[in-house]
PDB file of C-alpha atoms in Angstrom:
ATOM      1  CA  MET A  14      72.185 110.213 101.577  1.00  0.00           C
ATOM      2  CA  GLU A  15      74.485 111.086  98.725  1.00  0.00           C
ATOM      3  CA  ILE A  16      76.185 114.471  98.913  1.00  0.00           C
ATOM      4  CA  ARG A  17      76.412 116.456  95.678  1.00  0.00           C
ATOM      5  CA  SER A  18      78.293 119.609  94.790  1.00  0.00           C
ATOM      6  CA  LEU A  19      76.468 122.874  95.337  1.00  0.00           C
ATOM      7  CA  THR A  20      76.277 125.921  93.113  1.00  0.00           C
ATOM      8  CA  ARG A  21      77.948 129.073  94.383  1.00  0.00           C
ATOM      9  CA  ALA A  22      74.589 130.548  95.465  1.00  0.00           C
ATOM     10  CA  GLU A  23      73.558 127.318  97.210  1.00  0.00           C
ATOM     11  CA  GLU A  24      76.897 127.145  98.990  1.00  0.00           C
ATOM     12  CA  GLU A  25      76.539 130.755 100.158  1.00  0.00           C
ATOM     13  CA  VAL A  26      73.157 129.943 101.721  1.00  0.00           C
ATOM     14  CA  MET A  27      74.509 126.762 103.332  1.00  0.00           C
ATOM     15  CA  LEU A  28      77.473 128.623 104.831  1.00  0.00           C
ATOM     16  CA  ILE A  29      75.023 131.024 106.460  1.00  0.00           C
ATOM     17  CA  LEU A  30      72.780 128.207 107.741  1.00  0.00           C
ATOM     18  CA  TRP A  31      75.790 126.352 109.137  1.00  0.00           C
ATOM     19  CA  GLN A  32      76.810 129.542 110.942  1.00  0.00           C
ATOM     20  CA  LEU A  33      73.292 130.249 112.247  1.00  0.00           C
ATOM     21  CA  GLY A  34      72.383 126.643 113.038  1.00  0.00           C
ATOM     22  CA  LYS A  35      68.812 127.353 111.953  1.00  0.00           C
ATOM     23  CA  GLY A  36      66.847 130.263 110.607  1.00  0.00           C
ATOM     24  CA  PHE A  37      64.043 131.673 108.531  1.00  0.00           C
ATOM     25  CA  VAL A  38      64.543 133.016 104.993  1.00  0.00           C
ATOM     26  CA  LYS A  39      64.701 136.562 106.433  1.00  0.00           C
ATOM     27  CA  ASP A  40      67.530 135.480 108.783  1.00  0.00           C
ATOM     28  CA  VAL A  41      69.567 134.047 105.907  1.00  0.00           C
ATOM     29  CA  LEU A  42      68.907 137.163 103.817  1.00  0.00           C
ATOM     30  CA  ALA A  43      70.034 139.409 106.698  1.00  0.00           C
ATOM     31  CA  GLU A  44      73.439 137.675 106.752  1.00  0.00           C
ATOM     32  CA  MET A  45      74.057 138.032 103.015  1.00  0.00           C
ATOM     33  CA  PRO A  46      76.427 140.726 101.753  1.00  0.00           C
ATOM     34  CA  GLU A  47      75.283 143.754  99.803  1.00  0.00           C
ATOM     35  CA  PRO A  48      73.847 143.926  97.244  1.00  0.00           C
ATOM     36  CA  LYS A  49      71.400 141.493  98.809  1.00  0.00           C
ATOM     37  CA  PRO A  50      69.416 139.232  96.500  1.00  0.00           C
ATOM     38  CA  ALA A  51      65.623 139.374  96.473  1.00  0.00           C
ATOM     39  CA  TYR A  52      63.756 137.525  99.229  1.00  0.00           C
ATOM     40  CA  ASN A  53      62.165 135.258  96.591  1.00  0.00           C
ATOM     41  CA  THR A  54      65.604 134.363  95.207  1.00  0.00           C
ATOM     42  CA  VAL A  55      66.829 133.207  98.629  1.00  0.00           C
ATOM     43  CA  SER A  56      63.551 131.362  99.201  1.00  0.00           C
ATOM     44  CA  THR A  57      63.969 129.532  95.869  1.00  0.00           C
ATOM     45  CA  ILE A  58      67.564 128.552  96.684  1.00  0.00           C
ATOM     46  CA  ILE A  59      66.431 127.233 100.062  1.00  0.00           C
ATOM     47  CA  ARG A  60      63.693 125.127  98.427  1.00  0.00           C
ATOM     48  CA  ILE A  61      66.272 123.703  95.994  1.00  0.00           C
ATOM     49  CA  LEU A  62      68.566 122.838  98.927  1.00  0.00           C
ATOM     50  CA  GLU A  63      65.630 121.160 100.639  1.00  0.00           C
ATOM     51  CA  LYS A  64      64.928 119.046  97.521  1.00  0.00           C
ATOM     52  CA  LYS A  65      68.629 118.117  97.357  1.00  0.00           C
ATOM     53  CA  GLY A  66      68.438 116.915 100.968  1.00  0.00           C
ATOM     54  CA  PHE A  67      70.800 119.526 102.408  1.00  0.00           C
ATOM     55  CA  ILE A  68      68.277 121.221 104.673  1.00  0.00           C
ATOM     56  CA  GLY A  69      65.137 120.386 106.588  1.00  0.00           C
ATOM     57  CA  TYR A  70      62.562 122.620 108.188  1.00  0.00           C
ATOM     58  CA  THR A  71      60.127 123.027 111.028  1.00  0.00           C
ATOM     59  CA  ALA A  72      56.791 124.525 109.959  1.00  0.00           C
ATOM     60  CA  TYR A  73      55.099 127.207 112.027  1.00  0.00           C
ATOM     61  CA  GLY A  74      51.878 127.713 110.085  1.00  0.00           C
ATOM     62  CA  LYS A  75      52.921 129.043 106.690  1.00  0.00           C
ATOM     63  CA  THR A  76      56.398 129.990 107.944  1.00  0.00           C
ATOM     64  CA  HIS A  77      59.322 127.577 107.853  1.00  0.00           C
ATOM     65  CA  GLU A  78      62.454 127.560 109.991  1.00  0.00           C
ATOM     66  CA  TYR A  79      65.286 125.850 108.104  1.00  0.00           C
ATOM     67  CA  TYR A  80      68.250 123.882 109.443  1.00  0.00           C
ATOM     68  CA  PRO A  81      71.143 121.925 107.884  1.00  0.00           C
ATOM     69  CA  LEU A  82      70.791 118.165 107.461  1.00  0.00           C
ATOM     70  CA  ILE A  83      74.396 117.807 106.288  1.00  0.00           C
ATOM     71  CA  SER A  84      77.228 119.121 108.435  1.00  0.00           C
ATOM     72  CA  GLU A  85      79.740 121.600 107.124  1.00  0.00           C
ATOM     73  CA  ALA A  86      82.535 119.121 107.942  1.00  0.00           C
ATOM     74  CA  ASP A  87      80.876 116.375 105.863  1.00  0.00           C
ATOM     75  CA  TYR A  88      80.455 118.757 102.932  1.00  0.00           C
ATOM     76  CA  LYS A  89      84.100 119.897 103.178  1.00  0.00           C
ATOM     77  CA  ARG A  90      85.223 116.252 103.179  1.00  0.00           C
ATOM     78  CA  PHE A  91      83.120 115.575 100.091  1.00  0.00           C
ATOM     79  CA  GLU A  92      84.433 118.629  98.220  1.00  0.00           C
ATOM     80  CA  MET A  93      88.064 117.865  99.112  1.00  0.00           C
ATOM     81  CA  GLN A  94      87.612 114.283  97.902  1.00  0.00           C
ATOM     82  CA  GLN A  95      86.132 115.620  94.643  1.00  0.00           C
ATOM     83  CA  LEU A  96      89.099 117.975  94.275  1.00  0.00           C
ATOM     84  CA  LEU A  97      91.571 115.145  94.865  1.00  0.00           C
ATOM     85  CA  GLU A  98      89.808 112.817  92.426  1.00  0.00           C
ATOM     86  CA  ASN A  99      89.179 115.342  89.661  1.00  0.00           C
ATOM     87  CA  TYR A 100      92.413 117.336  89.694  1.00  0.00           C
ATOM     88  CA  PHE A 101      95.105 115.383  91.549  1.00  0.00           C
ATOM     89  CA  ASP A 102      94.516 111.699  90.641  1.00  0.00           C
ATOM     90  CA  ASN A 103      93.558 110.950  94.261  1.00  0.00           C
ATOM     91  CA  SER A 104      97.083 111.860  95.341  1.00  0.00           C
ATOM     92  CA  LEU A 105      97.705 114.013  98.406  1.00  0.00           C
ATOM     93  CA  THR A 106     101.329 114.241  97.291  1.00  0.00           C
ATOM     94  CA  LYS A 107     100.246 115.882  94.021  1.00  0.00           C
ATOM     95  CA  LEU A 108      97.956 118.233  95.934  1.00  0.00           C
ATOM     96  CA  VAL A 109     100.703 119.360  98.309  1.00  0.00           C
ATOM     97  CA  SER A 110     103.169 119.590  95.407  1.00  0.00           C
ATOM     98  CA  PHE A 111     100.729 121.898  93.608  1.00  0.00           C
ATOM     99  CA  PHE A 112     100.594 124.226  96.598  1.00  0.00           C
ATOM    100  CA  VAL A 113     104.353 124.143  97.058  1.00  0.00           C
ATOM    101  CA  LYS A 114     104.981 125.071  93.411  1.00  0.00           C
ATOM    102  CA  ASP A 115     102.114 127.465  92.764  1.00  0.00           C
ATOM    103  CA  HIS A 116     101.582 129.175  96.099  1.00  0.00           C
ATOM    104  CA  ASP A 117     105.096 129.827  97.359  1.00  0.00           C
ATOM    105  CA  LEU A 118     104.753 127.906 100.616  1.00  0.00           C
ATOM    106  CA  THR A 119     107.431 128.885 103.086  1.00  0.00           C
ATOM    107  CA  THR A 120     109.607 126.440 104.978  1.00  0.00           C
ATOM    108  CA  GLN A 121     107.535 127.305 108.051  1.00  0.00           C
ATOM    109  CA  ASP A 122     104.325 126.375 106.164  1.00  0.00           C
ATOM    110  CA  LEU A 123     105.839 123.032 105.173  1.00  0.00           C
ATOM    111  CA  ASP A 124     107.049 122.377 108.731  1.00  0.00           C
ATOM    112  CA  GLU A 125     103.510 123.021 110.011  1.00  0.00           C
ATOM    113  CA  ILE A 126     102.074 120.612 107.415  1.00  0.00           C
ATOM    114  CA  ILE A 127     104.569 117.937 108.443  1.00  0.00           C
ATOM    115  CA  LYS A 128     103.704 118.439 112.133  1.00  0.00           C
ATOM    116  CA  LEU A 129      99.989 118.143 111.355  1.00  0.00           C
ATOM    117  CA  MET A 130     100.592 114.954 109.413  1.00  0.00           C
ATOM    118  CA  GLN A 131     102.756 113.460 112.159  1.00  0.00           C
ATOM    119  CA  ASN A 132     100.093 114.238 114.776  1.00  0.00           C
ATOM    120  CA  GLN A 133      97.413 112.541 112.632  1.00  0.00           C
ATOM    121  CA  LYS A 134      99.457 109.486 111.720  1.00  0.00           C
ATOM    122  CA  PRO A 135      98.180 106.279 113.369  1.00  0.00           C
ATOM    123  CA  ASP A 136     100.679 104.510 115.620  1.00  0.00           C
TER     124      ASP A 136
END
C-alpha cells in the first residue's frame, strides 16, 4: 500500500485514531478541540481516509468502528522522507543545518543529537 500525504483535517482525525486505537465517529468527535466540527464532517473525513486505505472498520449493523491500517510511525517516516526530498535534497546534513541556523539550537541540543546519532550508528 502506498502512503500519501494527508490534509490537515485528515491528519487530525488520524492522530485521534492512533491515540484511541479504534473508535466510532462519536469517539473521534469527542476528542476534537472546540469548536468541534459537525458529526457529518468527521464522518466524511473518515470515509475519505477509508478510501485512501488509512483506516478500516468493523461493522455492527449500521454502525462502524474504525481503526488505523497504517501506523503512526510509518506515516511519520513517510512525511519525514517527503520533507527531506522536497526541501533538503535528501540531505540530513541540510536538514540539521536548517535547524541550527533557523531555530537557535543550543550546544546541549547539538550534543544530544550527536549522542542519538552515535547510538543509532551501525557497528
